[in-house]
Amino acid sequence: MAATAPSQSAPLAALSSTATELDVRDMVEALGAALTDAGIDGDLRGSITLAVSEALNNVTEHGYAGRAPGEVHMVVDLLADRVLVTLSDSGHGMPGGALPPGLLPDSSGARADLPEGGFGWFLIHKLCLDLSHTRHAGRNTLRMTFPRYLAPEKS
Amino acid sequence: MQLTCATHNNIKVITVEDNRIDAASAIRFKDEMRTLTDDGADHVLLDLSGVAFVDSSGLGAIIASMKQMGDGRRLDLAGLTPDVAKVFRLTRMDSIFVIHKDMAAALQRAAG
């Protein structure tokens, strides 16, 4: 058999779990272990696990809001110079059908007015090189692209 | 979520014994912080040196812990590991909290 093209190579990791807070925590820890095994460590590993954790928490909190937690799937592919994490679920679509913009919540006010949430999409946008969401036949697919060798943080 | 508590130089030091504060533990963290800070200590120092991972829910719970102490009382942080420091830096919460390198530096500054 001929050498397999990169697009057909086996993923670094493919995991499925129920979208609960404790189950997605296990998924994030498995992601971190898989990245370490692939030689991705330090700041980059931290950025990928944080961004994916935020996306999984969104599925848990909003995707299956008001209904029993469904499944969430994660596939991690190592490309030549990228790490691609694809999440899919059968929960609600994005509000308005589009990715939330991910603005940094305003923390310039008094202590009592400091934001306690709204950081999740900001962090996801900040840490991904590329981000896309599609919804087809009741399934959400979120594709999160990270560099494989450099810290992804944008200024 | 396990927190331990001690007092040094009139500073209440709360140490997080779990290695993560995330969506699964954020509410318990905030509730336990409320219990531990209810005595009205003016200066509380949260030792995060054993925490490897904080997500936005954990960050929100730390912010909430400061807010629920009310104005005029301090919640400082110490010992942020690299990934935790990054969350504070990216969200600019490193400009809201006083962050000490480690516990020794925090207590030394308070004593000096």
Coordinates of C-alpha atoms in Angstrom, one line a residue:
Chain A
M1 CA 0.0 0.0 0.0
A2 CA 1.3 3.5 -0.9
A3 CA 2.4 5.9 1.8
T4 CA -0.6 7.5 3.4
A5 CA -1.2 11.2 2.6
P6 CA -1.1 13.5 5.7
S7 CA -4.8 14.2 5.5
Q8 CA -5.4 10.4 5.8
S9 CA -3.1 9.8 8.7
A10 CA -4.5 8.7 12.0
P11 CA -5.4 11.5 14.4
L12 CA -3.2 12.1 17.4
A13 CA -6.3 11.6 19.6
A14 CA -10.0 10.9 19.1
L15 CA -12.2 11.0 22.2
S16 CA -15.9 11.1 22.9
S17 CA -17.6 11.8 26.2
T18 CA -20.8 13.1 27.7
A19 CA -20.9 16.9 27.9
T20 CA -20.7 17.3 31.7
E21 CA -18.2 19.4 33.6
L22 CA -16.4 16.4 35.0
D23 CA -16.3 14.4 31.8
V24 CA -14.9 17.3 29.7
R25 CA -12.3 17.9 32.4
D26 CA -11.1 14.3 31.8
M27 CA -11.1 15.1 28.0
V28 CA -8.9 18.1 28.5
E29 CA -6.5 16.1 30.6
A30 CA -6.3 13.4 27.9
L31 CA -5.7 16.2 25.4
G32 CA -2.8 17.5 27.4
A33 CA -1.3 14.0 27.8
A34 CA -1.6 13.4 24.0
L35 CA 0.1 16.8 23.3
T36 CA 2.9 16.0 25.7
D37 CA 3.4 12.6 24.0
A38 CA 3.6 14.4 20.6
G39 CA 6.4 16.7 22.0
I40 CA 4.1 19.7 22.4
D41 CA 4.7 21.2 25.8
G42 CA 5.1 24.3 27.8
D43 CA 3.3 27.5 26.7
L44 CA 1.8 26.0 23.6
R45 CA 0.4 23.0 25.3
G46 CA -1.1 25.4 27.9
S47 CA -2.7 27.6 25.3
I48 CA -4.2 24.6 23.4
T49 CA -5.6 23.0 26.5
L50 CA -7.0 26.3 27.8
A51 CA -8.8 27.2 24.5
V52 CA -10.2 23.7 24.0
S53 CA -11.3 23.6 27.6
E54 CA -13.2 26.8 27.1
A55 CA -14.9 25.5 24.0
L56 CA -15.9 22.2 25.7
N57 CA -17.3 24.1 28.7
N58 CA -19.4 26.1 26.3
V59 CA -20.9 22.9 24.8
T60 CA -21.6 21.7 28.4
E61 CA -23.1 25.0 29.6
H62 CA -24.9 26.3 26.5
G63 CA -24.9 23.6 23.8
Y64 CA -27.0 21.2 25.9
A65 CA -28.7 23.9 28.1
G66 CA -32.2 22.9 29.0
R67 CA -31.8 19.3 27.9
A68 CA -30.0 16.1 29.0
P69 CA -26.2 16.3 28.3
G70 CA -25.4 14.8 24.9
E71 CA -22.2 13.6 23.4
V72 CA -19.2 15.8 22.5
H73 CA -16.4 14.5 20.3
M74 CA -12.9 15.7 19.9
V75 CA -10.4 14.8 17.2
V76 CA -6.8 16.1 17.3
D77 CA -4.8 16.1 14.1
L78 CA -1.1 16.9 13.8
L79 CA -0.5 18.7 10.5
A80 CA 2.9 19.8 9.2
D81 CA 3.0 23.0 11.1
R82 CA -0.4 23.1 12.8
V83 CA -2.4 21.4 15.4
L84 CA -6.1 21.0 14.4
V85 CA -8.7 20.3 17.1
T86 CA -12.1 19.5 15.9
L87 CA -15.1 19.4 18.3
S88 CA -18.5 18.3 17.4
D89 CA -21.8 18.0 19.2
S90 CA -25.5 17.7 18.7
G91 CA -26.5 20.6 20.9
H92 CA -28.0 24.0 20.2
G93 CA -26.5 26.1 17.5
M94 CA -24.6 29.3 18.1
P95 CA -26.7 32.3 19.0
G96 CA -27.6 34.1 15.8
G97 CA -25.9 31.3 13.9
A98 CA -22.4 32.8 14.2
L99 CA -19.4 32.5 16.4
P100 CA -19.5 35.0 19.3
P101 CA -17.0 37.8 18.7
G102 CA -15.0 37.3 21.8
L103 CA -14.5 40.8 23.1
L104 CA -12.6 41.3 26.3
P105 CA -15.1 42.2 29.1
D106 CA -14.6 45.7 30.5
S107 CA -12.8 45.6 33.9
S108 CA -12.2 49.3 34.2
G109 CA -15.0 50.0 36.7
A110 CA -15.3 49.6 40.4
R111 CA -14.6 46.3 42.1
A112 CA -18.3 45.5 42.5
D113 CA -18.7 45.9 38.7
L114 CA -15.8 43.6 37.7
P115 CA -16.8 40.9 35.2
E116 CA -17.0 37.3 36.5
G117 CA -17.6 35.8 33.1
G118 CA -17.5 36.4 29.4
F119 CA -13.8 35.5 29.1
G120 CA -14.3 32.2 27.4
W121 CA -14.7 33.2 23.7
F122 CA -12.2 36.0 24.2
L123 CA -9.6 33.4 25.2
I124 CA -10.6 31.0 22.4
H125 CA -10.2 33.8 19.7
K126 CA -7.0 35.0 21.3
L127 CA -5.3 31.6 21.4
C128 CA -6.4 30.1 18.0
L129 CA -4.7 31.0 14.8
D130 CA -7.9 30.1 13.0
L131 CA -11.4 29.3 14.1
S132 CA -14.5 28.2 12.2
H133 CA -17.9 26.9 13.1
T134 CA -20.3 25.1 10.9
R135 CA -23.7 23.6 11.6
H136 CA -25.1 20.8 9.5
A137 CA -28.0 18.4 10.1
G138 CA -28.3 19.5 13.7
R139 CA -24.6 19.0 14.5
N140 CA -22.1 21.7 15.4
T141 CA -18.5 21.4 14.2
L142 CA -15.9 23.8 15.7
R143 CA -12.5 23.7 14.1
M144 CA -9.7 25.2 16.2
T145 CA -6.3 25.7 14.5
F146 CA -3.1 26.2 16.6
P147 CA 0.5 26.5 15.5
R148 CA 2.5 23.3 16.2
Y149 CA 5.8 24.9 17.1
L150 CA 5.2 28.5 18.2
A151 CA 3.2 30.2 20.9
P152 CA -0.1 31.2 19.3
E153 CA -0.7 34.3 21.3
K154 CA -1.7 37.3 19.2
S155 CA -1.0 40.8 20.4
Chain B
M1 CA -12.0 21.5 46.2
Q2 CA -9.7 21.6 49.2
L3 CA -8.4 24.9 50.7
T4 CA -6.3 25.2 53.8
C5 CA -5.9 28.3 55.9
A6 CA -3.2 29.9 58.1
T7 CA -2.4 33.3 59.5
H8 CA 1.1 34.9 59.1
N9 CA 1.9 38.5 60.0
N10 CA -1.8 39.3 60.3
I11 CA -2.3 38.0 56.8
K12 CA -4.8 35.2 56.2
V13 CA -3.2 32.8 53.8
I14 CA -5.4 30.5 51.9
T15 CA -3.7 27.7 50.0
V16 CA -5.5 25.9 47.1
E17 CA -4.7 22.2 47.5
D18 CA -6.3 21.1 44.2
N19 CA -4.3 21.4 41.0
R20 CA -7.1 23.0 39.0
I21 CA -9.9 25.6 39.4
D22 CA -12.2 24.9 36.5
A23 CA -15.8 24.8 35.5
A24 CA -16.3 21.7 37.5
S25 CA -15.0 23.2 40.7
A26 CA -15.5 27.0 40.4
I27 CA -18.7 27.2 42.4
R28 CA -17.4 25.2 45.3
F29 CA -14.2 27.2 45.3
K30 CA -16.2 30.5 45.5
D31 CA -18.4 29.1 48.3
E32 CA -15.4 27.9 50.3
M33 CA -13.6 31.2 49.9
R34 CA -16.7 32.9 51.2
T35 CA -16.7 30.7 54.3
L36 CA -13.0 31.2 54.9
T37 CA -13.1 35.0 54.4
D38 CA -16.3 35.6 56.4
D39 CA -14.3 36.4 59.5
G40 CA -13.5 39.8 58.1
A41 CA -9.7 39.5 57.8
D42 CA -8.6 42.7 56.1
H43 CA -5.8 41.1 54.1
V44 CA -6.1 37.7 52.4
L45 CA -3.5 36.0 50.3
L46 CA -4.4 33.2 48.0
D47 CA -1.6 30.8 47.4
L48 CA -2.0 29.3 43.9
S49 CA 1.5 27.7 43.6
G50 CA -0.1 24.2 43.5
V51 CA -2.6 25.1 40.8
A52 CA -1.5 24.2 37.3
F53 CA -4.7 25.1 35.4
V54 CA -7.4 27.8 35.8
D55 CA -10.0 28.3 33.1
S56 CA -12.4 31.3 32.6
S57 CA -14.8 29.8 35.2
G58 CA -12.0 29.5 37.7
L59 CA -10.9 33.0 36.9
G60 CA -14.5 34.2 37.4
A61 CA -14.6 32.4 40.8
I62 CA -11.4 34.1 41.9
I63 CA -12.8 37.5 40.9
A64 CA -16.0 36.7 42.6
S65 CA -14.1 35.8 45.8
M66 CA -12.5 39.2 45.8
K67 CA -15.9 41.0 45.1
Q68 CA -17.7 39.1 47.9
M69 CA -15.1 40.3 50.4
G70 CA -16.3 43.9 49.8
D71 CA -14.4 47.2 49.4
G72 CA -11.6 47.9 51.8
R73 CA -10.4 44.3 52.1
R74 CA -7.6 42.9 50.0
L75 CA -7.3 39.6 48.2
D76 CA -3.8 39.3 46.8
L77 CA -2.5 36.3 44.8
A78 CA 0.8 34.5 45.0
G79 CA 2.7 31.7 43.2
L80 CA 1.0 31.7 39.8
T81 CA 2.3 28.9 37.7
P82 CA 2.9 29.7 34.0
D83 CA -0.4 28.7 32.5
V84 CA -2.4 30.4 35.3
A85 CA -0.3 33.6 35.0
K86 CA -1.2 33.6 31.3
V87 CA -4.9 33.6 32.0
F88 CA -4.6 36.6 34.2
R89 CA -2.3 38.4 31.7
L90 CA -4.5 37.8 28.7
T91 CA -7.7 38.9 30.4
R92 CA -5.8 41.9 32.0
M93 CA -6.8 40.7 35.5
D94 CA -3.1 41.0 36.3
S95 CA -3.8 44.7 36.6
I96 CA -6.7 44.2 39.0
F97 CA -5.0 41.9 41.5
V98 CA -1.7 42.4 43.4
I99 CA 0.2 39.3 42.3
H100 CA 3.3 38.2 44.2
K101 CA 5.9 35.9 42.8
D102 CA 5.6 33.5 45.7
M103 CA 4.5 33.4 49.4
A104 CA 7.9 34.4 50.7
A105 CA 7.9 37.6 48.6
A106 CA 4.3 38.3 49.6
L107 CA 4.9 38.0 53.3
Q108 CA 8.2 39.8 53.2
R109 CA 6.6 42.8 51.4
A110 CA 3.8 42.9 53.9
A111 CA 6.2 42.8 56.9
G112 CA 8.5 45.4 55.4

